[in-house]
Short mmCIF file of C-alpha atoms in Angstrom, two decimals:
data_model
loop_
_atom_site.label_atom_id
_atom_site.label_comp_id
_atom_site.label_asym_id
_atom_site.label_seq_id
_atom_site.Cartn_x
_atom_site.Cartn_y
_atom_site.Cartn_z
CA UNK A 1 109.69 118.66 128.68
CA UNK A 2 113.01 116.41 130.17
CA UNK A 3 113.23 113.37 128.00
CA UNK A 4 111.43 110.12 129.73
CA UNK A 5 113.94 107.70 131.50
CA UNK A 6 112.66 103.61 129.99
CA UNK A 7 114.96 101.47 133.12
CA UNK A 8 116.11 98.43 133.28
CA UNK A 9 118.62 95.11 133.86
CA UNK A 10 120.67 93.28 131.53
CA UNK A 11 119.66 89.74 132.44
CA UNK A 12 121.76 86.19 132.28
CA UNK A 13 123.65 85.41 129.29
CA UNK A 14 123.28 88.30 127.53
CA UNK A 15 124.22 88.86 123.40
CA UNK A 16 127.89 90.21 122.95
CA UNK A 17 127.48 93.86 121.70
CA UNK A 18 125.02 96.45 123.57
CA UNK A 19 122.57 97.69 121.17
CA UNK A 20 121.56 93.94 120.27
CA UNK A 21 121.66 93.61 124.62
CA UNK A 22 119.51 96.33 125.01
CA UNK A 23 116.72 95.51 122.17
CA UNK A 24 116.80 91.83 123.42
CA UNK A 25 116.35 93.37 127.61
CA UNK A 26 114.03 96.28 126.75
CA UNK A 27 110.48 96.37 128.06
CA UNK A 28 108.43 95.74 126.02
CA UNK A 29 106.12 98.76 126.59
CA UNK A 30 108.93 101.16 125.62
CA UNK A 31 109.02 99.34 122.18
CA UNK A 32 112.31 100.60 121.13
CA UNK A 33 113.50 98.35 117.52
CA UNK A 34 117.01 97.60 117.49
CA UNK A 35 116.80 100.48 114.43
CA UNK A 36 115.98 102.87 116.83
CA UNK A 37 118.59 102.22 119.57
CA UNK A 38 120.83 102.16 117.36
CA UNK A 39 120.33 105.93 116.62
CA UNK A 40 120.56 106.92 119.84
CA UNK A 41 123.18 105.23 121.34
CA UNK A 42 125.94 107.09 119.25
CA UNK A 43 124.08 110.88 120.23
CA UNK A 44 124.30 109.57 124.01
CA UNK A 45 120.68 108.11 125.50
CA UNK A 46 121.95 105.41 127.30
CA UNK A 47 124.30 104.54 130.55
CA UNK A 48 125.63 101.64 131.06
CA UNK A 49 125.40 101.61 135.84
CA UNK A 50 125.81 105.77 135.48
CA UNK A 51 127.92 105.66 132.43
CA UNK A 52 127.46 106.60 129.34
CA UNK A 53 127.84 104.60 126.92
CA UNK A 54 128.26 104.83 122.80
CA UNK A 55 129.74 102.38 121.77
CA UNK A 56 127.21 99.98 120.06
CA UNK A 57 129.76 97.01 120.24
CA UNK A 58 130.57 98.13 123.78
CA UNK A 59 129.92 94.76 125.92
CA UNK A 60 127.25 94.83 129.86
CA UNK A 61 126.90 91.84 132.14
CA UNK A 62 124.02 90.41 133.77
CA UNK A 63 122.78 92.67 136.78
CA UNK A 64 124.15 96.21 134.52
CA UNK A 65 121.36 98.83 135.58
CA UNK A 66 120.52 100.38 132.46
CA UNK A 67 118.92 104.12 131.47
CA UNK A 68 118.04 105.33 128.28
CA UNK A 69 116.84 109.05 127.82
CA UNK A 70 113.89 109.23 125.11
CA UNK A 71 113.48 113.51 123.74
CA UNK A 72 110.19 113.74 123.26
CA UNK A 73 109.00 112.96 119.42
CA UNK A 74 110.39 115.78 116.63
CA UNK A 75 107.35 116.73 114.19
CA UNK A 76 107.65 115.28 111.48
CA UNK A 77 109.52 117.17 107.91
CA UNK A 78 106.56 115.22 106.43
CA UNK A 79 103.88 118.16 106.30
CA UNK A 80 99.99 118.32 107.03
CA UNK A 81 97.47 118.40 104.23
CA UNK A 82 93.83 118.35 104.90
CA UNK A 83 92.85 115.47 102.73
CA UNK A 84 89.35 113.91 103.60
CA UNK A 85 90.04 110.14 105.08
CA UNK A 86 87.76 107.17 105.06
CA UNK A 87 88.22 106.41 109.20
CA UNK A 88 87.20 102.66 110.01
CA UNK A 89 88.93 102.58 113.17
CA UNK A 90 90.79 104.71 115.70
CA UNK A 91 92.05 104.90 118.67
CA UNK A 92 95.16 106.40 120.93
CA UNK A 93 97.25 103.64 119.23
CA UNK A 94 95.87 102.95 116.02
CA UNK A 95 93.98 104.00 112.81
CA UNK A 96 92.28 101.91 110.00
CA UNK A 97 91.71 104.04 106.78
CA UNK A 98 89.58 102.69 103.77
CA UNK A 99 92.11 103.54 101.56
CA UNK A 100 91.03 105.90 97.95
CA UNK A 101 92.52 105.10 94.15
CA UNK A 102 95.14 107.64 93.40
CA UNK A 103 96.72 107.81 96.40
CA UNK A 104 100.17 107.13 97.08
CA UNK A 105 100.23 106.05 101.06
CA UNK A 106 103.94 107.41 101.62
CA UNK A 107 105.72 110.32 100.28
CA UNK A 108 108.46 109.61 97.91
CA UNK A 109 110.37 111.97 95.34
CA UNK A 110 107.91 111.61 92.81
CA UNK A 111 105.24 112.42 95.79
CA UNK A 112 106.10 114.25 97.85
CA UNK A 113 102.63 115.19 99.43
CA UNK A 114 98.99 114.32 98.40
CA UNK A 115 99.60 110.99 100.59
CA UNK A 116 97.96 109.18 102.64
CA UNK A 117 100.76 110.02 105.46
CA UNK A 118 100.48 113.56 105.20
CA UNK A 119 96.67 113.26 105.60
CA UNK A 120 97.25 111.28 108.58
CA UNK A 121 99.84 113.82 110.49
CA UNK A 122 96.71 116.84 109.90
CA UNK A 123 93.62 114.27 110.86
CA UNK A 124 95.81 113.10 113.80
CA UNK A 125 97.36 115.59 115.52
CA UNK A 126 98.87 115.30 118.29
CA UNK A 127 97.38 112.45 119.11
CA UNK A 128 100.24 111.40 117.32
CA UNK A 129 103.25 110.39 120.27
CA UNK A 130 106.00 109.29 117.99
CA UNK A 131 107.27 106.75 115.93
CA UNK A 132 111.19 106.68 115.67
CA UNK A 133 111.17 109.58 118.01
CA UNK A 134 109.65 111.55 114.76
CA UNK A 135 105.70 112.78 115.19
CA UNK A 136 105.09 111.19 112.00
CA UNK A 137 102.07 107.56 112.07
CA UNK A 138 104.03 104.39 111.99
CA UNK A 139 103.40 102.86 108.29
CA UNK A 140 104.02 99.06 108.49
CA UNK A 141 101.92 97.81 105.13
CA UNK A 142 100.85 99.34 101.80
CA UNK A 143 98.96 99.42 99.08
CA UNK A 144 99.72 100.71 95.37
CA UNK A 145 98.45 104.38 94.53
CA UNK A 146 95.62 102.62 92.26
CA UNK A 147 93.95 99.71 94.85
CA UNK A 148 91.79 100.43 97.45
CA UNK A 149 91.16 99.15 100.38
CA UNK A 150 91.82 99.22 103.95
CA UNK A 151 95.06 99.76 105.72
CA UNK A 152 96.74 100.28 109.24
CA UNK A 153 98.76 102.84 110.96
CA UNK A 154 100.38 103.36 114.05
CA UNK A 155 100.37 106.41 116.54
CA UNK A 156 103.09 105.31 119.06
CA UNK A 157 106.42 103.44 118.69
CA UNK A 158 104.83 100.59 121.22
CA UNK A 159 101.80 100.24 118.30
CA UNK A 160 104.04 99.99 115.65
CA UNK A 161 106.31 97.96 117.04
CA UNK A 162 103.27 95.41 117.91
CA UNK A 163 102.41 95.77 113.99
CA UNK A 164 105.52 94.93 112.79
CA UNK A 165 105.72 91.69 114.38
CA UNK A 166 102.45 90.46 113.06
CA UNK A 167 103.12 91.33 109.07
CA UNK A 168 107.05 90.19 109.50
CA UNK A 169 105.43 87.49 110.76
CA UNK A 170 102.47 86.69 108.04
CA UNK A 171 99.71 86.46 110.79
CA UNK A 172 97.34 89.81 109.21
CA UNK A 173 95.10 88.72 107.77
CA UNK A 174 94.82 90.42 104.36
CA UNK A 175 92.13 89.50 102.03
CA UNK A 176 91.71 90.97 98.17
CA UNK A 177 88.93 91.22 95.78
CA UNK A 178 89.92 91.50 91.67
CA UNK A 179 88.65 90.93 88.78
CA UNK A 180 91.18 89.00 86.16
CA UNK A 181 90.81 88.19 82.36
CA UNK A 182 90.07 84.99 82.37
CA UNK A 183 88.69 82.30 84.12
CA UNK A 184 91.49 80.33 86.89
CA UNK A 185 89.72 77.21 85.86
CA UNK A 186 90.89 73.83 88.08
CA UNK A 187 90.42 72.16 85.54
CA UNK A 188 92.51 74.27 82.85
CA UNK A 189 95.54 71.94 82.13
CA UNK A 190 97.84 75.04 80.26
CA UNK A 191 97.51 76.44 84.64
CA UNK A 192 98.99 73.28 86.39
CA UNK A 193 101.39 73.15 84.12
CA UNK A 194 102.65 77.24 85.16
CA UNK A 195 105.48 76.50 87.24
CA UNK A 196 104.47 77.42 90.65
CA UNK A 197 100.98 76.92 90.62
CA UNK A 198 98.62 73.97 91.89
CA UNK A 199 95.26 73.87 93.54
CA UNK A 200 94.35 73.34 96.58
CA UNK A 201 90.93 71.95 98.00
CA UNK A 202 87.77 73.46 97.39
CA UNK A 203 88.94 75.23 93.74
CA UNK A 204 91.29 77.47 95.79
CA UNK A 205 94.44 78.43 93.14
CA UNK A 206 97.65 78.18 95.16
CA UNK A 207 100.63 80.81 93.45
CA UNK A 208 104.40 80.16 95.00
CA UNK A 209 107.39 81.80 93.61
CA UNK A 210 109.77 84.59 94.32
CA UNK A 211 109.56 87.56 92.85
CA UNK A 212 111.93 90.33 92.58
CA UNK A 213 112.45 93.79 90.57
CA UNK A 214 112.45 93.23 87.10
CA UNK A 215 115.75 93.70 85.63
CA UNK A 216 115.28 96.10 82.58
CA UNK A 217 112.21 97.79 84.22
CA UNK A 218 112.77 99.30 87.62
CA UNK A 219 109.52 100.09 88.26
CA UNK A 220 107.81 96.07 87.73
CA UNK A 221 108.73 93.04 89.60
CA UNK A 222 109.16 90.00 88.28
CA UNK A 223 108.31 86.17 89.09
CA UNK A 224 112.14 84.47 90.17
CA UNK A 225 113.14 81.07 91.42
CA UNK A 226 116.25 82.02 93.40
CA UNK A 227 117.37 85.72 94.63
CA UNK A 228 114.46 86.72 95.52
CA UNK A 229 111.70 86.76 98.21
CA UNK A 230 109.06 83.88 98.66
CA UNK A 231 105.69 84.75 97.74
CA UNK A 232 102.49 83.21 97.85
CA UNK A 233 99.00 83.69 96.72
CA UNK A 234 95.33 81.79 97.34
CA UNK A 235 93.12 83.64 94.48
CA UNK A 236 89.45 81.81 94.93
CA UNK A 237 87.38 82.33 91.72
CA UNK A 238 83.24 83.92 93.46
CA UNK A 239 82.08 84.94 90.16
CA UNK A 240 82.70 84.32 86.51
CA UNK A 241 81.74 86.40 83.63
CA UNK A 242 79.86 85.57 79.83
CA UNK A 243 79.20 82.60 78.11
CA UNK A 244 82.08 81.05 78.20
CA UNK A 245 83.52 82.77 81.17
CA UNK A 246 86.06 85.42 79.51
CA UNK A 247 86.81 87.27 83.35
CA UNK A 248 86.12 86.20 86.82
CA UNK A 249 85.52 87.81 90.51
CA UNK A 250 88.10 87.09 92.42
CA UNK A 251 89.38 86.70 96.24
CA UNK A 252 93.09 86.43 97.12
CA UNK A 253 93.77 86.48 100.69
CA UNK A 254 97.87 86.79 101.11
CA UNK A 255 100.52 84.74 102.38
CA UNK A 256 102.85 87.41 101.84
CA UNK A 257 102.67 90.71 101.93
CA UNK A 258 104.99 91.73 98.57
CA UNK A 259 105.44 94.79 96.05
CA UNK A 260 102.88 93.91 93.69
CA UNK A 261 102.21 90.65 94.42
CA UNK A 262 98.72 90.19 93.67
CA UNK A 263 99.06 91.78 90.18
CA UNK A 264 102.14 89.97 89.62
CA UNK A 265 101.34 86.36 90.93
CA UNK A 266 98.09 87.04 88.52
CA UNK A 267 99.55 87.70 85.29
CA UNK A 268 102.08 84.98 85.79
CA UNK A 269 99.19 82.51 85.53
CA UNK A 270 98.07 84.24 82.08
CA UNK A 271 94.61 85.94 84.12
CA UNK A 272 96.40 90.17 84.93
CA UNK A 273 93.94 92.43 86.37
CA UNK A 274 90.86 94.37 84.03
CA UNK A 275 92.83 97.34 83.54
CA UNK A 276 96.63 96.79 85.32
CA UNK A 277 98.37 99.69 83.02
CA UNK A 278 101.51 97.47 84.33
CA UNK A 279 101.18 93.71 84.46
CA UNK A 280 97.73 93.08 82.96
CA UNK A 281 98.41 92.71 78.83
CA UNK A 282 96.11 94.68 76.40
CA UNK A 283 93.69 92.03 76.36
CA UNK A 284 90.45 92.25 74.78
CA UNK A 285 86.92 90.64 75.95
CA UNK A 286 85.34 88.38 72.92
CA UNK A 287 83.05 89.34 70.77
CA UNK A 288 80.38 86.51 71.29
CA UNK A 289 81.16 86.32 74.99
CA UNK A 290 80.26 89.75 76.94
CA UNK A 291 78.30 93.02 75.27
CA UNK A 292 79.21 95.74 73.60
CA UNK A 293 79.13 97.89 76.93
CA UNK A 294 81.23 94.70 78.77
CA UNK A 295 83.70 95.45 76.62
CA UNK A 296 83.48 99.06 76.29
CA UNK A 297 83.43 99.09 80.43
CA UNK A 298 87.17 96.87 80.23
CA UNK A 299 88.74 98.60 77.64
CA UNK A 300 87.93 101.75 80.04
CA UNK A 301 88.68 100.52 83.37
CA UNK A 302 91.48 103.34 84.71
CA UNK A 303 93.47 100.87 86.80
CA UNK A 304 93.91 97.72 87.95
CA UNK A 305 90.95 95.60 89.62
CA UNK A 306 91.80 95.67 93.47
CA UNK A 307 90.37 96.03 96.51
CA UNK A 308 92.08 95.70 99.45
CA UNK A 309 88.70 93.82 101.31
CA UNK A 310 89.60 92.36 104.40
CA UNK A 311 92.13 93.45 107.01
CA UNK A 312 92.32 91.11 110.74
CA UNK A 313 94.60 91.93 113.22
CA UNK A 314 95.64 91.38 116.64
CA UNK A 315 95.81 95.33 118.52
CA UNK A 316 99.16 95.19 119.25
CA UNK A 317 98.92 96.88 123.03
CA UNK A 318 95.82 95.50 124.13
CA UNK A 319 95.63 91.84 122.53
CA UNK A 320 92.08 92.05 121.03
CA UNK A 321 91.81 90.31 118.19
CA UNK A 322 90.16 93.25 114.86
CA UNK A 323 88.58 92.50 111.28
CA UNK A 324 88.02 95.57 109.10
CA UNK A 325 85.72 94.78 105.78
CA UNK A 326 85.22 96.87 103.75
CA UNK A 327 83.06 97.37 100.60
CA UNK A 328 83.97 96.98 96.97
CA UNK A 329 84.17 99.99 95.39
CA UNK A 330 81.76 101.77 93.00
CA UNK A 331 83.28 102.23 90.22
CA UNK A 332 83.59 98.65 90.46
CA UNK A 333 81.01 97.44 91.08
CA UNK A 334 80.04 98.80 88.19
CA UNK A 335 81.47 96.97 86.35
CA UNK A 336 80.94 93.55 87.96
CA UNK A 337 76.80 94.72 86.98
CA UNK A 338 77.64 96.10 83.10
CA UNK A 339 79.74 91.58 83.05
CA UNK A 340 76.81 90.49 84.55
CA UNK A 341 74.50 91.42 81.29
#
């Protein structure tokens, strides 16, 4: 099948190099990112005034006629696997999935298969028109292997581009349910003394730090104060457990979406998540504040008690505002029930 052609003209005051000029002026519906343009320009996919140009730094002028030849998407190097999915929404552009615990989102050297991407490639089949020239879903955000909940993936280049812009601008709504040790109480002077923390109206705990890879353990993230990436989490107590409270159900809202953000931030303020093998510590519940059943259930909980419950964003093609809510998974529900006794 012959390649499709994207044609347009360069607008006034173009950037000084070809890849930047094309990224600025290419029609939005083509959804061609600068990184993809940087790949296809050297391959001879771009003509300016009828002449193939392969130099990324070439100059163009106002009114120059541009043609970009886009090949059909190639099959992905990642395999398709028939893994059951809990699909909450699907159309020609996007798919929203409620991910189960234990599933990695994207293949990596340690987990080359059995991932959400492998499952989506199988499920979507020919409806994947291609992302970045490859027939695969476009992943714009991730949740940890043992975290459950909602995730959106793109089925087309234009949807991928539109979703990326929203997540980069932090305009997508993401709210998590989490079970933590202790009670993040606005009246606790210890929390108020932790650097990067404050309380907003309604008792909402705001944690604002930078996050970077841990200096000695490359699998961990760490709070830093320079040289990292800005991260903001807000946490609101939905329900305390124990008398006096020794655990709490939280709603955590992400302003940014850094790796392990909620897990690191809650540990930073001394309220690590129950079941978190990396940041939660080896805490035990008080014998006088809870039942033996609650203590046993917390000690045996097999994963970080974290669930991506709410996901809201603007549809990247239609512009419609979408919002999805996934109920708390059974294991977290059962743990809450035991903690209430």
